[in-house]
Short mmCIF file of C-alpha atoms in Angstrom, two decimals:
data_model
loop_
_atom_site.label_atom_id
_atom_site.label_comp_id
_atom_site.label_asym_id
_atom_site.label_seq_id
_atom_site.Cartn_x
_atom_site.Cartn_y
_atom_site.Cartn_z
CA UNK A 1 22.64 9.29 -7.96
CA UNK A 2 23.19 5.57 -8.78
CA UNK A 3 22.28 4.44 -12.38
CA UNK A 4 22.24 6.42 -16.00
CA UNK A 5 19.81 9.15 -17.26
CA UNK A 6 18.05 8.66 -20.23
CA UNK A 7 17.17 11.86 -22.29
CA UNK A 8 14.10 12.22 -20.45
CA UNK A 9 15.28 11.95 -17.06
CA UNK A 10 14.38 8.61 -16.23
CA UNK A 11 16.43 6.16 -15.25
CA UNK A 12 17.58 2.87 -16.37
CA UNK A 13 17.74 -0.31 -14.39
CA UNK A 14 16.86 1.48 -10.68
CA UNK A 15 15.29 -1.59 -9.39
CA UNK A 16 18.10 -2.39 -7.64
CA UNK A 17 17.79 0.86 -5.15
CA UNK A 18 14.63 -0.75 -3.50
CA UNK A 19 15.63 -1.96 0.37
CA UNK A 20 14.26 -5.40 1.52
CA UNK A 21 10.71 -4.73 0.83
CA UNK A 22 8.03 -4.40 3.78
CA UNK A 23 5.13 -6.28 3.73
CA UNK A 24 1.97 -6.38 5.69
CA UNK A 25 -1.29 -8.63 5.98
CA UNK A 26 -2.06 -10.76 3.51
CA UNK A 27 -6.39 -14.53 1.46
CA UNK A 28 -9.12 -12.52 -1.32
CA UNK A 29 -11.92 -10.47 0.39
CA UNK A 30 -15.28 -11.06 -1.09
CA UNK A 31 -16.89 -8.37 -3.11
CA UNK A 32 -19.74 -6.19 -2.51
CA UNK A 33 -21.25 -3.15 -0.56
CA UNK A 34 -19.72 -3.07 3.17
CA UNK A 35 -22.62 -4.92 4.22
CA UNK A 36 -22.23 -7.38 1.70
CA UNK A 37 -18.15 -7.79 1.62
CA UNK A 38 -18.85 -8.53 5.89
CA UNK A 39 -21.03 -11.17 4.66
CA UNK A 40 -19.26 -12.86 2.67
CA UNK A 41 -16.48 -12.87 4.96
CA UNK A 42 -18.13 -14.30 7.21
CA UNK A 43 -19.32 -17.40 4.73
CA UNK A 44 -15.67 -17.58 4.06
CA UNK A 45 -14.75 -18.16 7.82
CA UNK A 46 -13.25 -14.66 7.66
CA UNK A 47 -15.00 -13.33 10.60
CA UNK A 48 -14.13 -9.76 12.13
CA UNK A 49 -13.77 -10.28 15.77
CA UNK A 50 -15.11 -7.21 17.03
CA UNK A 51 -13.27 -5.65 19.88
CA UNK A 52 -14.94 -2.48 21.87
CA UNK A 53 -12.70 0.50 21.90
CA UNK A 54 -12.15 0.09 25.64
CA UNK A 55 -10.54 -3.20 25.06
CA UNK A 56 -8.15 -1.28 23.23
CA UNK A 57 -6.32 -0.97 26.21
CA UNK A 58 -3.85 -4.07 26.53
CA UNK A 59 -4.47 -4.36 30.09
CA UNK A 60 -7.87 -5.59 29.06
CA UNK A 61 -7.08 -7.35 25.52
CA UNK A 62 -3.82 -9.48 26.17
CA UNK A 63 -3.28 -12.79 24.18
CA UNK A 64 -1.02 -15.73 25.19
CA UNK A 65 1.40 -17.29 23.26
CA UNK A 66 2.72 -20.60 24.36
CA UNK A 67 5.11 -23.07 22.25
CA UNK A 68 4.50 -26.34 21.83
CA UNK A 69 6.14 -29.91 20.65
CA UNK A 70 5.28 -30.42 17.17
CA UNK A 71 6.25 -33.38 14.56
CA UNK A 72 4.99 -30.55 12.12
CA UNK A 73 6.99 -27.73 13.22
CA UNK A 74 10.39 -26.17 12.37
CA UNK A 75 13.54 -27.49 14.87
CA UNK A 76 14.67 -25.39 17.61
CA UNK A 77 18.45 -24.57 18.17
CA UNK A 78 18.23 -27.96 20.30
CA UNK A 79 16.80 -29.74 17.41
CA UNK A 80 13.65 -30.37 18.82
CA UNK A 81 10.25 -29.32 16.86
CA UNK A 82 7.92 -26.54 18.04
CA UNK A 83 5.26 -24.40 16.83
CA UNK A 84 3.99 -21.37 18.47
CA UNK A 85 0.79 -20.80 19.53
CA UNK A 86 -0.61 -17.18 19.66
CA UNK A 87 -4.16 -17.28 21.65
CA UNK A 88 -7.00 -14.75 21.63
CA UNK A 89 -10.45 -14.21 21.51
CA UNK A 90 -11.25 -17.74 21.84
CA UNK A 91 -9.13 -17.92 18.68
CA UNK A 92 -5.89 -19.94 18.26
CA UNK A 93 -3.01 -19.23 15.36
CA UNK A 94 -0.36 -21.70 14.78
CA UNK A 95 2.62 -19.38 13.56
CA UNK A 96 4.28 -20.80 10.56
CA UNK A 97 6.77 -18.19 9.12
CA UNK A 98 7.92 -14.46 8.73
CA UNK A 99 6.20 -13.09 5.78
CA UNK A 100 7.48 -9.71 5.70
CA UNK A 101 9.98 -6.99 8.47
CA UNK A 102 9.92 -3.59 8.08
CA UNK A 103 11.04 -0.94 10.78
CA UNK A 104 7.21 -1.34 11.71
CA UNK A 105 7.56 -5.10 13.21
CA UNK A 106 7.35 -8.76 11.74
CA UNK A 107 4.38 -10.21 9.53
CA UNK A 108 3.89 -13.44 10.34
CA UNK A 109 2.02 -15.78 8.50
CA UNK A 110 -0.40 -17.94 10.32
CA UNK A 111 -2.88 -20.49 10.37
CA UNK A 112 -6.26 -19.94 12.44
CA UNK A 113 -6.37 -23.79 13.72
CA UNK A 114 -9.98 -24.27 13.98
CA UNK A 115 -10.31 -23.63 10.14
CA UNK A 116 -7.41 -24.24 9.06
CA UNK A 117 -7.08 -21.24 7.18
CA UNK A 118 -4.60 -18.89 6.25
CA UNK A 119 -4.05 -15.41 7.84
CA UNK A 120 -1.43 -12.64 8.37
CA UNK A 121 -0.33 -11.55 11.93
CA UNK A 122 1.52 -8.03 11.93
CA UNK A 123 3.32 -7.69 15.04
CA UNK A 124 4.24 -4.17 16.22
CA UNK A 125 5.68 -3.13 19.38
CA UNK A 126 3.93 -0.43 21.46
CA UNK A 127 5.10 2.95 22.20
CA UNK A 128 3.35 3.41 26.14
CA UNK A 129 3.50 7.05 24.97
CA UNK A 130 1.28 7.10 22.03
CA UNK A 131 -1.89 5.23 20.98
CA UNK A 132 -1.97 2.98 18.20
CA UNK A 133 -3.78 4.96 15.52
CA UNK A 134 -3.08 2.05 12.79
CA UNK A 135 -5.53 0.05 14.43
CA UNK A 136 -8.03 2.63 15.10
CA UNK A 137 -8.10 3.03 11.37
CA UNK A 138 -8.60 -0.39 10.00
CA UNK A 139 -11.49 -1.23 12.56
CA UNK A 140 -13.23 0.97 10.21
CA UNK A 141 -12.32 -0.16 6.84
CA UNK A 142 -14.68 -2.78 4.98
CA UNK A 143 -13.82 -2.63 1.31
CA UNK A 144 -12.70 -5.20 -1.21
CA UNK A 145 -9.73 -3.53 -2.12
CA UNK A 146 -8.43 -2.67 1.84
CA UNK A 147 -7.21 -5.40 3.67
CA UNK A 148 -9.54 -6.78 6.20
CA UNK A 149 -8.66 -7.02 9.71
CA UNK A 150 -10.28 -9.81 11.28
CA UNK A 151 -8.67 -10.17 14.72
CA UNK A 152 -6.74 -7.79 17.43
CA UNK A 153 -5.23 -8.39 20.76
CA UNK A 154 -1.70 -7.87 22.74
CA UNK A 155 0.99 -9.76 23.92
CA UNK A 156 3.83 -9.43 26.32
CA UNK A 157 7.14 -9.64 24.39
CA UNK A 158 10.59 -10.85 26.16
CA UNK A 159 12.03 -7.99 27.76
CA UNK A 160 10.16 -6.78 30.51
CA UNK A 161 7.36 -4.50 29.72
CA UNK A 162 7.05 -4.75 26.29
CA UNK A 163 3.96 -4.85 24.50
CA UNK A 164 3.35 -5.91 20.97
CA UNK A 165 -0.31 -5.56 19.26
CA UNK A 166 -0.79 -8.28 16.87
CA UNK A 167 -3.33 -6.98 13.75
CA UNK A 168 -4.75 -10.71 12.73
CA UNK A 169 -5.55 -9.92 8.93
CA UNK A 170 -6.68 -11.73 5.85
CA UNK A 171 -3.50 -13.79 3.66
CA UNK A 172 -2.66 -12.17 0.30
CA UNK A 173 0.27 -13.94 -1.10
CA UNK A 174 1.90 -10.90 -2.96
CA UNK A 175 2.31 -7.41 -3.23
CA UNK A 176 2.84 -4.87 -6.68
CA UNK A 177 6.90 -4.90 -5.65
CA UNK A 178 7.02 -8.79 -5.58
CA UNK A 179 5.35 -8.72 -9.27
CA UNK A 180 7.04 -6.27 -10.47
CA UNK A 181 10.64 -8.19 -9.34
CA UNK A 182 9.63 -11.22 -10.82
CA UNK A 183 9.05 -10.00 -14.30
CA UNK A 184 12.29 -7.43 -14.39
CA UNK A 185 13.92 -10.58 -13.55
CA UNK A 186 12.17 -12.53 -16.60
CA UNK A 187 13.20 -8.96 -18.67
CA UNK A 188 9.77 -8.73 -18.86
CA UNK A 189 6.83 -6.22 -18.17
CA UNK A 190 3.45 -6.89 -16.64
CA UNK A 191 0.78 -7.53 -18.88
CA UNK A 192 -1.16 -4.32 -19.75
CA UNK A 193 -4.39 -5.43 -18.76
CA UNK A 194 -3.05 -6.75 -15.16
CA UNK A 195 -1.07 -2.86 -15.06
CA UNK A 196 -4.73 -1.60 -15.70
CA UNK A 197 -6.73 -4.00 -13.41
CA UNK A 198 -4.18 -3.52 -10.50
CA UNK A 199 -4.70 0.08 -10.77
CA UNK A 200 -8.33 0.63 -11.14
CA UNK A 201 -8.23 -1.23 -8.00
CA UNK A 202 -5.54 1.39 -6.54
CA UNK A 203 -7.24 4.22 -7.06
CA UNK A 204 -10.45 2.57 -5.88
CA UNK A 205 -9.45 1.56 -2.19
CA UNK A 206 -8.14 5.49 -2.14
CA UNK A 207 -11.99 7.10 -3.01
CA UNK A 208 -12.92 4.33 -0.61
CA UNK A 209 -11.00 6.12 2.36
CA UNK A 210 -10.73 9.39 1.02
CA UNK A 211 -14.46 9.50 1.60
CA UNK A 212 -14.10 8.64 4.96
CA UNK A 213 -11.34 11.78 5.71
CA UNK A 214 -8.31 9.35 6.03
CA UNK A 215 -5.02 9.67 4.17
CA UNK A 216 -3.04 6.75 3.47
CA UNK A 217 0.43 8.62 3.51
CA UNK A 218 2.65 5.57 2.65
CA UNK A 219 1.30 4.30 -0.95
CA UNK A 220 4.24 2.33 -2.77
CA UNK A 221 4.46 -1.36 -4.45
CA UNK A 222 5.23 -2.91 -1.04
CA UNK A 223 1.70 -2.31 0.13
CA UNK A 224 -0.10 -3.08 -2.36
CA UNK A 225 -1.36 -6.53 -2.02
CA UNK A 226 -2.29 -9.17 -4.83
CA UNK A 227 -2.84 -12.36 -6.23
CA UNK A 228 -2.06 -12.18 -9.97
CA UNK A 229 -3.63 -15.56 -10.83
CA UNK A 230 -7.25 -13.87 -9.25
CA UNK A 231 -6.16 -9.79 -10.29
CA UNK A 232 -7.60 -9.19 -6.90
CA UNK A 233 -5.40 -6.12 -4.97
CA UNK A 234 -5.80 -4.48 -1.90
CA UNK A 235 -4.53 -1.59 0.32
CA UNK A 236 -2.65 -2.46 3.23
CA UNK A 237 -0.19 -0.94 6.14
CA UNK A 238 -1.90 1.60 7.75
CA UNK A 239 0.71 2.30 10.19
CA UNK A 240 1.20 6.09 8.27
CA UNK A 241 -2.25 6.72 7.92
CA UNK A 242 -4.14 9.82 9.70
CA UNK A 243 -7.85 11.66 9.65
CA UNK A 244 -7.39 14.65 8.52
CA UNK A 245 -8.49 17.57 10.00
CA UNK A 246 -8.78 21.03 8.22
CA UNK A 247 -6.28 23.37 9.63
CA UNK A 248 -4.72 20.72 12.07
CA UNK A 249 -1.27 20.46 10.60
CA UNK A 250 0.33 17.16 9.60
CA UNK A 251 4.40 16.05 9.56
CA UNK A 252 5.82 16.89 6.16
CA UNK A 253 7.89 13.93 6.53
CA UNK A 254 5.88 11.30 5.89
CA UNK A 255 5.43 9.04 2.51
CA UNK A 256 8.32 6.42 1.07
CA UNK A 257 10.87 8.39 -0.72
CA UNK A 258 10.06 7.63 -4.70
CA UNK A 259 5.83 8.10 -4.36
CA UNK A 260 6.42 11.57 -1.74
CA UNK A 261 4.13 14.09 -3.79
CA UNK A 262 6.20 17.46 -4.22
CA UNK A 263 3.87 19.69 -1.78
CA UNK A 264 5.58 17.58 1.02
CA UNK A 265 8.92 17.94 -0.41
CA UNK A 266 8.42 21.86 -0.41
CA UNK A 267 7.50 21.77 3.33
CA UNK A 268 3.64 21.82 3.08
CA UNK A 269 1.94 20.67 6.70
CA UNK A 270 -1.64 21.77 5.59
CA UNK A 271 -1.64 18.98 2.88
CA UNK A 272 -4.62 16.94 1.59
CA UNK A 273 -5.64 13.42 0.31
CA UNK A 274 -3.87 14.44 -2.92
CA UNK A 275 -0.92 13.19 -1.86
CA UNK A 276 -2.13 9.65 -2.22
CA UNK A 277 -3.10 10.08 -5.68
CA UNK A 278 0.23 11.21 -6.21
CA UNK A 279 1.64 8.39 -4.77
CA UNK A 280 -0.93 6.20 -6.98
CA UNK A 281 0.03 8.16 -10.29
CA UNK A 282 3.65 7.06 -9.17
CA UNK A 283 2.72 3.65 -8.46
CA UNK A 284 0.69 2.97 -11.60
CA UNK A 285 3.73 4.49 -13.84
CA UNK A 286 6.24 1.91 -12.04
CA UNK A 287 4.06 -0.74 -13.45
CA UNK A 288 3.58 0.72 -16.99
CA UNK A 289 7.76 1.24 -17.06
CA UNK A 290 8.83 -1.47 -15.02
CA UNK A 291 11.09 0.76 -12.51
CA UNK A 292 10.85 3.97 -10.50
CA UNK A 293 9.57 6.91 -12.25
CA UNK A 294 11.12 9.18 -9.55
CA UNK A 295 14.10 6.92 -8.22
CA UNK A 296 15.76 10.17 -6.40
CA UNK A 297 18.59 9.47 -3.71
CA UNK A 298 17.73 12.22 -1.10
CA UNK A 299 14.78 14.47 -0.66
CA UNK A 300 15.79 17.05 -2.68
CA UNK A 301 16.92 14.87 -5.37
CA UNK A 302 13.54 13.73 -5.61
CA UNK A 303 12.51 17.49 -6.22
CA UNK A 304 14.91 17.25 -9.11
CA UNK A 305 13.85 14.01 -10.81
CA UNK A 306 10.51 15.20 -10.70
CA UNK A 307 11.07 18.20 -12.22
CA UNK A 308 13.16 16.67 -14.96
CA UNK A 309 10.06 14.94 -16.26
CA UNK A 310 6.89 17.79 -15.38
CA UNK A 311 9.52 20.96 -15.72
CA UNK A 312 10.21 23.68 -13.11
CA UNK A 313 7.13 24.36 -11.28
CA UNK A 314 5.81 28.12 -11.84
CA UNK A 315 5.67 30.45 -8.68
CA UNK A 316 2.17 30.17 -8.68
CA UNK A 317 2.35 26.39 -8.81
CA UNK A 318 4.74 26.07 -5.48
CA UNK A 319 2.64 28.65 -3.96
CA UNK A 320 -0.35 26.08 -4.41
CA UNK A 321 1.69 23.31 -2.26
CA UNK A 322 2.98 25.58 0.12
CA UNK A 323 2.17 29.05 0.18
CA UNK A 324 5.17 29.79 3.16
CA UNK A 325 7.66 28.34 0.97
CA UNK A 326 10.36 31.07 0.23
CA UNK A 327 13.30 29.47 -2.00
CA UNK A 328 12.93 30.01 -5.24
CA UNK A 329 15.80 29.31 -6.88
CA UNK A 330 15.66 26.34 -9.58
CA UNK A 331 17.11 25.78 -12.98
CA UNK A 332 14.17 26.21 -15.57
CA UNK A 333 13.66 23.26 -17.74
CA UNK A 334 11.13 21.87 -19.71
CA UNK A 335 8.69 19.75 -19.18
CA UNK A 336 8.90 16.34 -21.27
CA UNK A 337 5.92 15.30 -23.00
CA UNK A 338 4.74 11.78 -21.09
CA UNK A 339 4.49 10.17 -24.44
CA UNK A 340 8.12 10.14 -24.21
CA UNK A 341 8.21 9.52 -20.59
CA UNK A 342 6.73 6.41 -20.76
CA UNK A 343 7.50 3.05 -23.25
CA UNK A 344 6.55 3.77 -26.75
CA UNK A 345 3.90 1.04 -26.72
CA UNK A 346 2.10 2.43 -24.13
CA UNK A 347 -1.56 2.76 -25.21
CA UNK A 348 -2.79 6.66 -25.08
CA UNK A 349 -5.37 6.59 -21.96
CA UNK A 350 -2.88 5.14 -20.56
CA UNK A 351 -0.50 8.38 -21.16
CA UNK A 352 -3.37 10.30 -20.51
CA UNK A 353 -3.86 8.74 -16.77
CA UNK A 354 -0.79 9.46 -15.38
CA UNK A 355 -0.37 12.88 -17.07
CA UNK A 356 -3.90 13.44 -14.96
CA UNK A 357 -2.67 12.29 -11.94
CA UNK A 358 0.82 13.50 -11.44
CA UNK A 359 0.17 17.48 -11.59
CA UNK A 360 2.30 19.72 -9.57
CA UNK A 361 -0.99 21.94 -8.00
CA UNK A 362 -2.73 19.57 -5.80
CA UNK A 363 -6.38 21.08 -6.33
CA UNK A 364 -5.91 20.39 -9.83
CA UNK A 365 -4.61 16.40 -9.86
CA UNK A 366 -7.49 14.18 -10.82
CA UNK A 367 -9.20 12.82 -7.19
CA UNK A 368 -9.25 9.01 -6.84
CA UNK A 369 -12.57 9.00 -7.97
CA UNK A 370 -12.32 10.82 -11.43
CA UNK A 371 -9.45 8.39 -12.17
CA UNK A 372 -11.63 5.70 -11.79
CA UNK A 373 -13.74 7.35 -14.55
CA UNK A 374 -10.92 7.92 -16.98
CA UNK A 375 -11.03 6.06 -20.15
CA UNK A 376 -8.23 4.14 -19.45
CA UNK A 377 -10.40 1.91 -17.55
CA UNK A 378 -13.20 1.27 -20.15
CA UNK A 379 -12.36 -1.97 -21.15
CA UNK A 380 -12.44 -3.35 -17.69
CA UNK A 381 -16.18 -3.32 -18.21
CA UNK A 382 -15.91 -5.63 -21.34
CA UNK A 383 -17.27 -9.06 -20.58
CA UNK A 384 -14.74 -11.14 -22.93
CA UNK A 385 -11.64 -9.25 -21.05
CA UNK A 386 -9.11 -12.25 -19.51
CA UNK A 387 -6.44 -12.31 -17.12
CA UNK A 388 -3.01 -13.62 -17.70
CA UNK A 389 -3.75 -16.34 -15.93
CA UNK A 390 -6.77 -17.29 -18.30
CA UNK A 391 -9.15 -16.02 -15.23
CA UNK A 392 -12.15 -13.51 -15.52
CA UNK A 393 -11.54 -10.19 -14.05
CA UNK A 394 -12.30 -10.26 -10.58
CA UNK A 395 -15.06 -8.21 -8.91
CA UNK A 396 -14.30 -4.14 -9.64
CA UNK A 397 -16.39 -2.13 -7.68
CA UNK A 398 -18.13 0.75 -9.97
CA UNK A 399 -17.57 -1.16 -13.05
#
């Protein structure tokens, strides 16, 4: 493992593991009830085109994308300008850069040209062998902390036969990891009450889609969108994400490295929505430190940062994250007290938070909807409470 220890198993200056960060949609969805929040999209000129399920097919659902001359535009290897078009719906997008890349595709960044407004375009090429559950998933989702996908259609790509669904979604311009980066850079931390706004809003989006049966399975900075000047955040990449079905079993393998909950590092398939708030306890932590809580180099690394910090799990705890796990052989350590864990001036409910939601036994982590009750939150109701930025708080749903 790269970087020094402290004495409570943390370590020091691990920002510098992340990879080139992954990024996916991107514009502030209004607040309110679903009802409501499709409303005021709509005002906004963020309007959901709404595709029926059997024009999920390509065949029926393809796009165009031309280029064209453009004074505007960015020069060609020839030197001449050009923009790209991409054309669907009755809708146009002039391309203008590449937001984010990830293993997943290319998130472009786009402007719809009859409005002129901004929007993301993630671009992912098809597998003929599988159906795209990601967008399945988000024609769903109406919440003012999940991204909101406004647009979908295909395209061909250059080599024969490929096929590349384009998710048209609203423009956030950053995520948790780009925040976080710029203040380690200022040897700074985020501002407590942005830490606590950004993560009532985490665990918020979860009980949104936890109530409708669907796991995220890839929560991290990187998608987790927001505007710091507004506090607005929202869930995005849904690429991971799966309905759960009691007694279907799931891939263990799933989840970014430092935010995997330990039931899928012991093996467990029969896992539940816990594993998000896992991730989110991980997530909200990062912020509060200002670097990994779990930075492990290898899966079973991570098993061993984690239990540097929460101690070696009992038998009956590993038996509640996978009952068929059979290796039992660990070094018994103590568990550190998360006053110690975390920075010195970290206020209590804060402490109290993440020592609710990062519990080895699944069934007994807090669910995303009893963190949102946790006193940490209670002065996110207060009507004098200021942003950074000078700005109210924005909308919090439950507040």
């Amino acid at each position: 493992m790269s970087g020094k220890s402290d004495s409570h198993g943390r370590k020091k200056g691990s920002s510098g593991k992340r990879g080139k960060e992954k990024s996916d949609a991107v514009g502030d969805s209004p607040a309110g009830d679903q009802s409501a929040s499709e409303l005021a999209a709509i005002q906004q000129g963020h309007k959901r085109v709404i595709i029926p399920d059997e024009d999920d097919d390509p065949s029926k659902n393809m796009g165009s994308v031309t280029t064209n001359a453009d004074p505007s535009g960015s020069p060609n290897r020839k030197g001449a300008k050009e923009k790209t078009i991409l054309s669907a719906n009755g809708i146009s997008y002039a391309a203008a850069a590449v937001f984010g890349a990830g293993s997943f595709g290319v998130v472009i960044e786009a402007v719809e040209i009859e409005n002129k407004r901004k929007v993301a375009i993630k671009k992912v090429l098809q597998d003929p062998r599988f159906k795209n559950r990601e967008l399945q998933i988000m024609k769903l989702l109406t919440h003012p902390n999940v991204v909101l996908l406004l647009n979908s259609f295909y395209t061909s790509g250059s080599k024969s036969g490929d096929v590349y669904l384009n998710l048209v979604m609203e423009f956030v311009p950053e995520t948790v990891y780009r925040v976080l980066r710029t203040y380690a850079k200022q040897k700074q931390f985020i501002p407590p009450i942005l830490v606590k706004t950004f993560s009532y809003q985490i665990l918020r989006s979860l009980d949104y889609i936890h109530n409708l049966g669907i796991c995220h399975r890839d929560i991290k900075p990187q998608n987790l969108l927001t505007d710091s000047s507004t506090g607005v955040l929202k869930l995005c990449d849904f690429g991971s994400a799966k309905i759960l079905v009691k007694g279907e079993p799931n891939v263990a393998y799933i989840c970014s490295r430092y935010y995997r909950a330990p039931e899928l590092i012991f093996g467990a398939t029969d896992y539940s929505t816990a594993i998000d708030v896992w991730s989110a306890g991980c997530v909200i932590a990062e912020m509060l430190l200002g670097a990994p809580l779990f930075p492990g180099d290898s899966g079973m690394d991570q098993l061993v940062e984690i239990i540097k910090v929460l101690g070696t799990p009992t038998l009956e705890q590993i038996r509640s994250m996978n009952p068929n796990y059979t290796e039992f052989k660990f070094p018994n350590i103590q568990a550190h007290p998360w006053d110690r864990v975390l920075r010195s001036k970290t206020e209590p409910s804060a402490v109290d938070c993440i020592a609710k939601l990062l519990v080895y036994e699944p069934a007994v982590r807090l669910t995303a909807a009893q963190g949102c009750k946790l006193p940490y939150f209670a002065e996110l109701a207060q009507s004098d409470v200021v942003l950074p930025s000078g700005a109210h708080l924005p909308y919090l749903e439950g507040i």
